[in-house]
Short mmCIF file of C-alpha atoms and ligand atoms in Angstrom, two decimals:
data_model
loop_
_atom_site.label_atom_id
_atom_site.label_comp_id
_atom_site.label_asym_id
_atom_site.label_seq_id
_atom_site.Cartn_x
_atom_site.Cartn_y
_atom_site.Cartn_z
CA UNK Y 35 16.13 8.36 11.34
CA UNK Y 36 12.72 9.71 12.41
CA UNK Y 37 10.82 12.72 11.10
CA UNK Y 38 10.60 15.61 13.58
CA UNK Y 39 7.76 17.28 11.59
CA UNK Y 40 4.89 17.74 14.05
CA UNK Y 41 1.37 16.65 13.03
CA UNK Y 42 -0.43 18.16 16.01
CA UNK Y 43 -3.84 19.48 14.89
CA UNK Y 44 -3.99 17.03 11.97
CA UNK Y 45 -6.50 14.20 11.58
CA UNK Y 46 -5.22 11.19 9.60
CA UNK Y 47 -7.39 8.51 8.02
CA UNK Y 48 -5.45 5.26 7.52
CA UNK Y 49 -6.91 2.29 5.65
CA UNK Y 50 -5.55 -1.16 6.44
CA UNK Y 51 -4.35 -0.03 9.86
CA UNK Y 52 -4.85 -3.43 11.50
CA UNK Y 53 -1.38 -4.74 10.57
CA UNK Y 54 1.94 -4.17 8.82
CA UNK Y 55 2.63 -0.86 7.07
CA UNK Y 56 -0.76 0.67 7.98
CA UNK Y 57 -0.30 -0.12 11.67
CA UNK Y 58 3.14 1.53 11.52
CA UNK Y 59 1.67 4.65 9.90
CA UNK Y 60 -0.80 4.78 12.79
CA UNK Y 61 1.94 4.46 15.41
CA UNK Y 62 4.31 6.96 13.83
CA UNK Y 63 1.67 9.57 12.98
CA UNK Y 64 0.36 9.31 16.57
CA UNK Y 65 3.91 9.84 17.81
CA UNK Y 66 4.05 13.04 15.72
CA UNK Y 67 0.81 14.21 17.38
CA UNK Y 68 -1.86 13.43 14.75
CA UNK Y 69 -5.34 12.33 15.74
CA UNK Y 70 -6.36 9.20 13.88
CA UNK Y 71 -9.18 7.36 12.16
CA UNK Y 72 -8.27 3.71 11.64
CA UNK Y 73 -10.10 1.50 9.13
CA UNK Y 74 -9.93 -2.24 8.35
CA UNK Y 75 -12.04 -5.37 8.75
CA UNK Y 76 -10.35 -6.72 11.91
CA UNK Y 77 -11.80 -4.20 14.33
CA UNK Y 78 -10.51 -6.07 17.42
CA UNK Y 79 -6.96 -5.35 16.25
CA UNK Y 80 -7.82 -1.70 15.54
CA UNK Y 81 -9.31 -1.28 19.03
CA UNK Y 82 -6.22 -2.77 20.72
CA UNK Y 83 -3.96 -0.47 18.71
CA UNK Y 84 -6.20 2.54 19.38
CA UNK Y 85 -6.14 1.97 23.16
CA UNK Y 86 -2.37 1.79 23.08
CA UNK Y 87 -2.00 4.99 21.02
CA UNK Y 88 -4.46 6.98 23.17
CA UNK Y 89 -2.57 5.93 26.30
CA UNK Y 90 0.96 6.52 24.98
CA UNK Y 91 0.47 9.63 22.84
CA UNK Y 92 -2.70 11.30 24.15
CA UNK Y 93 -4.23 11.46 20.66
CA UNK Y 94 -7.87 10.83 19.77
CA UNK Y 95 -8.43 7.60 17.80
CA UNK Y 96 -11.62 6.41 16.09
CA UNK Y 97 -11.92 2.89 14.67
CA UNK Y 98 -14.15 2.14 11.69
CA UNK Y 99 -14.75 -1.49 10.66
CA UNK Y 100 -15.02 -1.63 6.87
CA UNK Y 101 -14.65 -4.15 4.07
CA UNK Y 102 -13.18 -2.19 1.17
CA UNK Y 103 -13.93 -4.96 -1.33
CA UNK Y 104 -17.61 -3.95 -1.35
CA UNK Y 105 -18.81 -1.31 -3.84
CA UNK Y 106 -20.32 1.10 -1.27
CA UNK Y 107 -17.31 0.91 1.07
CA UNK Y 108 -15.48 4.13 0.18
CA UNK Y 109 -18.64 6.25 0.46
CA UNK Y 110 -19.57 4.61 3.78
CA UNK Y 111 -16.09 5.08 5.18
CA UNK Y 112 -15.98 8.73 4.11
CA UNK Y 113 -19.42 9.41 5.63
CA UNK Y 114 -18.48 7.79 8.95
CA UNK Y 115 -15.03 9.39 9.07
CA UNK Y 116 -16.36 12.91 8.55
CA UNK Y 117 -19.40 12.75 10.88
CA UNK Y 118 -19.76 15.72 13.21
CA UNK Y 119 -17.86 18.01 10.82
CA UNK Y 120 -14.48 16.34 11.33
CA UNK Y 121 -11.77 17.75 9.06
CA UNK Y 122 -9.42 15.10 7.70
CA UNK Y 123 -6.01 16.46 6.69
CA UNK Y 124 -4.13 13.27 5.90
CA UNK Y 125 -5.24 10.18 3.97
CA UNK Y 126 -3.08 7.06 3.88
CA UNK Y 127 -4.55 4.77 1.21
CA UNK Y 128 -2.72 1.69 2.41
CA UNK Y 129 -5.12 -1.29 2.45
CA UNK Y 130 -4.14 -3.75 -0.24
CA UNK Y 131 -3.79 -7.39 -1.15
CA UNK Y 132 -2.47 -9.64 -3.89
CA UNK Y 133 -3.00 -13.24 -4.95
CA UNK Y 134 0.19 -14.94 -6.10
CA UNK Y 135 -0.28 -17.49 -8.89
CA UNK Y 136 -1.51 -17.91 -12.44
CA UNK Y 137 -4.23 -15.45 -13.44
CA UNK Y 138 -6.55 -18.21 -14.67
CA UNK Y 139 -6.16 -20.40 -11.58
CA UNK Y 140 -8.11 -18.09 -9.27
CA UNK Y 141 -11.87 -17.62 -9.32
CA UNK Y 142 -12.56 -14.25 -10.96
CA UNK Y 143 -14.21 -13.07 -7.71
CA UNK Y 144 -10.72 -13.01 -6.12
CA UNK Y 145 -9.47 -10.68 -8.86
CA UNK Y 146 -12.58 -8.55 -8.51
CA UNK Y 147 -11.90 -8.09 -4.77
CA UNK Y 148 -8.27 -7.19 -5.43
CA UNK Y 149 -9.30 -4.60 -8.02
CA UNK Y 150 -11.90 -3.20 -5.65
CA UNK Y 151 -9.53 -2.91 -2.64
CA UNK Y 152 -6.35 -1.87 -4.52
CA UNK Y 153 -7.88 0.41 -7.18
CA UNK Y 154 -11.55 1.36 -6.85
CA UNK Y 155 -11.65 2.08 -3.11
CA UNK Y 156 -8.44 4.20 -3.00
CA UNK Y 157 -9.50 6.10 -6.13
CA UNK Y 158 -12.95 6.88 -4.72
CA UNK Y 159 -11.55 7.77 -1.29
CA UNK Y 160 -9.05 10.07 -2.96
CA UNK Y 161 -11.85 11.74 -4.91
CA UNK Y 162 -13.99 12.28 -1.82
CA UNK Y 163 -11.13 13.34 0.42
CA UNK Y 164 -9.55 15.75 -2.07
CA UNK Y 165 -12.86 17.57 -2.41
CA UNK Y 166 -13.14 17.60 1.37
CA UNK Y 167 -9.56 18.89 1.80
CA UNK Y 168 -9.97 21.61 -0.83
CA UNK Y 169 -13.16 22.73 0.91
CA UNK Y 170 -11.54 23.08 4.37
CA UNK Y 171 -8.35 24.50 2.84
CA UNK Y 172 -5.88 23.29 5.50
CA UNK Y 173 -2.45 21.86 4.64
CA UNK Y 174 -3.18 18.22 3.76
CA UNK Y 175 -1.40 15.04 2.70
CA UNK Y 176 -2.43 12.01 0.64
CA UNK Y 177 -0.26 8.88 0.42
CA UNK Y 178 -1.04 6.09 -2.04
CA UNK Y 179 0.71 2.87 -1.03
CA UNK Y 180 1.75 1.18 -4.28
CA UNK Y 181 4.80 -1.11 -4.65
CA UNK Y 182 8.03 -1.49 -6.59
CA UNK Y 183 5.95 -3.69 -8.89
CA UNK Y 184 4.62 -0.36 -10.18
CA UNK Y 185 8.06 0.00 -11.83
CA UNK Y 186 8.69 -3.64 -12.74
CA UNK Y 187 5.66 -5.95 -12.85
CA UNK Y 188 6.14 -9.49 -11.56
CA UNK Y 189 4.95 -12.63 -13.36
CA UNK Y 190 2.23 -14.59 -11.53
CA UNK Y 191 1.35 -11.37 -9.73
CA UNK Y 192 -0.44 -9.93 -12.77
CA UNK Y 193 -3.47 -8.27 -11.19
CA UNK Y 194 -1.45 -7.07 -8.20
CA UNK Y 195 1.31 -5.53 -10.37
CA UNK Y 196 -1.27 -3.90 -12.62
CA UNK Y 197 -3.14 -2.36 -9.67
CA UNK Y 198 0.09 -0.93 -8.28
CA UNK Y 199 1.07 0.43 -11.69
CA UNK Y 200 -2.32 2.12 -11.83
CA UNK Y 201 -1.79 3.68 -8.40
CA UNK Y 202 1.58 5.08 -9.42
CA UNK Y 203 0.28 6.71 -12.62
CA UNK Y 204 -2.83 7.97 -10.83
CA UNK Y 205 -0.81 9.41 -7.98
CA UNK Y 206 1.91 11.02 -10.11
CA UNK Y 207 -0.55 12.77 -12.39
CA UNK Y 208 -2.78 13.88 -9.53
CA UNK Y 209 0.21 15.23 -7.58
CA UNK Y 210 0.92 17.37 -10.63
CA UNK Y 211 -2.70 18.57 -10.87
CA UNK Y 212 -2.69 19.44 -7.17
CA UNK Y 213 0.69 21.17 -7.09
CA UNK Y 214 -0.78 24.65 -6.54
CA UNK Y 215 -3.20 23.53 -3.81
CA UNK Y 216 -2.55 22.90 -0.10
CA UNK Y 217 -2.66 19.15 -0.78
CA UNK Y 218 0.55 17.21 -1.20
CA UNK Y 219 0.26 13.73 -2.72
CA UNK Y 220 2.93 11.04 -2.60
CA UNK Y 221 3.07 7.56 -4.05
CA UNK Y 222 4.95 5.18 -1.74
CA UNK Y 223 6.51 2.19 -3.52
CA UNK Y 224 7.87 -0.30 -0.99
CA UNK Y 225 9.71 -3.46 -1.97
CA UNK Y 226 9.48 -6.69 0.03
CA UNK Y 227 8.49 -5.69 3.57
CA UNK Y 228 8.26 -8.11 6.46
CA UNK Y 229 4.49 -8.17 7.17
CA UNK Y 230 1.49 -10.51 7.08
CA UNK Y 231 1.04 -9.61 3.40
CA UNK Y 232 2.76 -12.79 2.20
CA UNK Y 233 0.67 -15.05 4.41
CA UNK Y 234 -2.48 -13.50 2.89
CA UNK Y 235 -1.21 -13.67 -0.69
CA UNK Y 236 -0.31 -17.39 -0.61
CA UNK Y 237 3.44 -17.03 -0.07
CA UNK Y 238 5.98 -18.00 2.56
CA UNK Y 239 9.07 -15.84 3.12
CA UNK Y 240 12.36 -17.73 2.61
CA UNK Y 241 15.60 -17.14 4.56
CA UNK Y 242 16.84 -14.98 1.64
CA UNK Y 243 13.61 -13.02 1.78
CA UNK Y 244 13.97 -12.49 5.52
CA UNK Y 245 17.51 -11.22 5.03
CA UNK Y 246 16.63 -8.71 2.32
CA UNK Y 247 13.20 -7.41 3.31
CA UNK Y 248 12.73 -4.11 5.14
CA UNK Y 249 10.68 -3.80 8.31
CA UNK Y 250 7.38 -1.91 8.15
CA UNK Y 251 8.82 0.47 10.78
CA UNK Y 252 11.77 1.45 8.55
CA UNK Y 253 9.54 1.77 5.48
CA UNK Y 254 7.20 4.18 7.27
CA UNK Y 255 9.97 6.19 8.99
CA UNK Y 256 11.67 6.94 5.68
CA UNK Y 257 8.32 7.53 3.94
CA UNK Y 258 7.23 10.18 6.40
CA UNK Y 259 10.52 12.04 5.95
CA UNK Y 260 10.03 11.86 2.16
CA UNK Y 261 6.41 13.02 2.45
CA UNK Y 262 7.26 16.08 4.55
CA UNK Y 263 10.15 16.88 2.19
CA UNK Y 264 7.69 17.09 -0.71
CA UNK Y 265 8.54 13.89 -2.63
CA UNK Y 266 5.84 12.77 -5.08
CA UNK Y 267 7.13 9.21 -5.63
CA UNK Y 268 9.20 7.47 -2.98
CA UNK Y 269 10.93 4.08 -3.03
CA UNK Y 270 12.32 3.18 0.41
CA UNK Y 271 15.68 1.34 0.66
CA UNK Y 272 18.64 1.29 -1.73
CA UNK Y 273 18.02 -2.31 -2.92
CA UNK Y 274 14.47 -1.35 -3.89
CA UNK Y 275 15.70 1.81 -5.63
CA UNK Y 276 18.07 -0.39 -7.64
CA UNK Y 277 15.24 -2.81 -8.45
CA UNK Y 278 13.24 0.11 -9.85
CA UNK Y 279 16.10 1.60 -11.84
CA UNK Y 280 17.71 -1.49 -13.44
CA UNK Y 281 14.67 -2.63 -15.51
CA UNK Y 282 14.90 0.64 -17.47
CA UNK Y 283 18.13 -0.67 -18.97
CA UNK Y 284 16.81 -4.14 -19.83
CA UNK Y 285 14.54 -5.59 -22.53
CA UNK Y 286 11.00 -5.97 -21.08
CA UNK Y 287 10.98 -9.78 -21.23
CA UNK Y 288 14.30 -10.04 -19.41
CA UNK Y 289 13.04 -7.61 -16.75
CA UNK Y 290 9.97 -9.81 -16.23
CA UNK Y 291 12.06 -12.96 -16.01
CA UNK Y 292 14.53 -11.47 -13.51
CA UNK Y 293 11.73 -10.01 -11.38
CA UNK Y 294 10.07 -13.43 -11.26
CA UNK Y 295 13.35 -15.18 -10.35
CA UNK Y 296 14.13 -12.62 -7.65
CA UNK Y 297 10.65 -12.99 -6.20
CA UNK Y 298 11.05 -16.77 -6.12
CA UNK Y 299 14.22 -16.44 -4.06
CA UNK Y 300 12.49 -14.27 -1.50
CA UNK Y 301 9.24 -16.22 -1.20
CA UNK Y 302 7.86 -19.72 -1.75
CA UNK Y 303 4.41 -20.25 -3.09
CA UNK Y 304 2.06 -22.04 -0.71
CA UNK Y 305 -1.63 -23.08 -0.92
CA UNK Y 306 -1.35 -23.48 -4.69
CA UNK Y 307 -4.70 -22.87 -6.37
CA UNK Y 308 -6.62 -25.95 -7.48
CA UNK Y 309 -5.14 -26.35 -10.98
CA UNK Y 310 -1.50 -26.70 -9.96
CA UNK Y 311 -0.86 -28.63 -13.15
CA UNK Y 312 -1.91 -25.62 -15.23
CA UNK Y 313 0.30 -24.92 -18.26
CA UNK Y 314 0.81 -21.50 -16.69
CA UNK Y 315 2.11 -23.00 -13.44
CA UNK Y 316 4.74 -20.64 -11.97
CA UNK Y 317 7.21 -23.49 -11.42
CA UNK Y 318 7.48 -24.23 -15.14
CA UNK Y 319 8.02 -20.66 -16.29
CA UNK Y 320 10.83 -19.77 -18.69
CA UNK Y 321 11.33 -16.42 -20.40
CA UNK Y 322 9.85 -16.06 -23.86
CA UNK Y 323 12.29 -15.45 -26.66
N1 LIG B 291 4.62 -6.32 2.45
C1 LIG B 291 5.17 -6.04 1.28
O1 LIG B 291 6.18 -6.65 0.88
C2 LIG B 291 4.61 -4.94 0.43
C3 LIG B 291 5.41 -4.49 -0.63
C4 LIG B 291 4.92 -3.47 -1.44
C5 LIG B 291 3.69 -2.91 -1.19
N2 LIG B 291 2.95 -3.37 -0.14
C6 LIG B 291 1.63 -2.74 0.06
O2 LIG B 291 1.54 -2.23 1.37
C7 LIG B 291 0.17 -2.17 1.76
C8 LIG B 291 0.03 -2.75 3.16
O3 LIG B 291 0.41 -4.13 3.12
P1 LIG B 291 1.18 -4.85 4.32
O4 LIG B 291 2.47 -5.33 3.80
O5 LIG B 291 1.17 -4.00 5.53
O6 LIG B 291 0.26 -6.14 4.48
P2 LIG B 291 -0.76 -6.59 5.62
O7 LIG B 291 -0.07 -6.64 6.93
O8 LIG B 291 -1.40 -7.82 5.09
O9 LIG B 291 -1.81 -5.38 5.67
C9 LIG B 291 -2.85 -5.25 4.74
C10 LIG B 291 -3.89 -4.34 5.34
O10 LIG B 291 -4.93 -4.17 4.36
C11 LIG B 291 -6.18 -4.42 4.99
N3 LIG B 291 -7.15 -5.00 4.05
C12 LIG B 291 -6.99 -6.04 3.21
N4 LIG B 291 -8.15 -6.33 2.59
C13 LIG B 291 -9.07 -5.44 3.06
C14 LIG B 291 -10.45 -5.23 2.82
N5 LIG B 291 -11.17 -6.02 2.00
N6 LIG B 291 -11.07 -4.22 3.48
C15 LIG B 291 -10.39 -3.44 4.34
N7 LIG B 291 -9.08 -3.58 4.61
C16 LIG B 291 -8.43 -4.58 3.98
C17 LIG B 291 -5.88 -5.43 6.10
O11 LIG B 291 -6.85 -5.29 7.14
P3 LIG B 291 -7.99 -6.38 7.53
O12 LIG B 291 -7.49 -7.73 7.09
O13 LIG B 291 -8.12 -6.26 9.01
O14 LIG B 291 -9.19 -5.92 6.80
C18 LIG B 291 -4.52 -4.97 6.58
O15 LIG B 291 -4.65 -4.00 7.58
C19 LIG B 291 -0.61 -2.94 0.68
O16 LIG B 291 -1.23 -2.02 -0.17
C20 LIG B 291 0.46 -3.71 -0.05
O17 LIG B 291 0.11 -3.96 -1.38
C21 LIG B 291 3.38 -4.36 0.67
#
C-alpha cells in the first residue's frame, strides 16, 4: 500500500540516494511531489536517477557529490544544499555502512569511517537542519535510518550495531524534544533488506536470506505511511517486528547468540579480513555461559 500524502512544495534532502533504500526514498518522495536534493559519492548514479525523476514526476532534483566519512562533510553538504535560500523540509539521514567480522580484524580506519558516516554525519546534519527548519517554520520531517540491530545487536557487527543503537536513542529522545515544534522525527529500523549493503559489508545473501528479506521498495512504502501517521520509531515487516520484540523476553547472551545464528542463515561472510584464524573468528563462535 502506498501513501497518498502529498509532498508538493516540500524539498527533501536524502543522503545515500545512489542505491537501495535511499534511492527508493528518492523515487517515492518524487512520486508524492517533493523536490529533491540527492547526496552520495557515486554522482553518476545520482545524475541518472535525477534525470529519470525530473522526466517522470516533473520535480526539481539537485545532486551533490559528497563523502560523508570526512569530518567537514556535513557542513559542506548543508552549505551546498541550502545555497540560494533553499528551504529544506525533509531530511532522510540514510547513508550508512557496516563491516561484518571481528572488531580487531579490521584496520581502525574502517571503524572510524563507519562511525563518521553512521553517527557523526547524521548527528551534525540533524543539528544543522533542525535549526534551519525551526527558522523557516514550515512543517518538516526528519528520518534517521537505523536498523533492527538497534533493538538486538548482532555479534561480529559490533560497530554497526552500536551506531544503529545510538541512532535509535538519539532519534527517540529528539522526537520527544521536538514534539511541540513543526518538525516530526522518526527512526526507521529495517531488518534484512535486499540491497547492495551486503556486498559492501563483506557478506553474500543466502537462499534463506533472499526468501526472508524485504525489498527496499516495500520498506520505504511502509515507512512513508508510518512517517505521515506520526510514528516516532518504525520497524517495517512482521518478521522484523518479532525480531525486535522477542529479545526482550530472553537473557542478553541468548539474544546475542540467536541474532548471530539468524544472521548466519541469511548471509555468508565473504572477503574475510586478513586474520581469518583470529580467536574471535565468527565461525568458531559459541555463546558464553
Ligand atoms: N540492507 C539492509 O539489510 C539494511 C538493514 C537495516 C538498515 N539498513 C540501513 O539502510 C541504510 C541504507 O542502506 P542500503 O541497504 O540501501 O545499502 P546500500 O544500497 O549499500 O546504500 C548505502 C548508501 O549509503 C551511501 N554511502 C555509503 N558510504 C558513504 C559515504 N562515505 N559518503 C556518502 N554516502 C555514503 C552509498 O552511496 P555511495 O556509495 O554512492 O557513496 C549508498 O547510497 C543504511 O544506513 C543501512 O545501515 C540496511
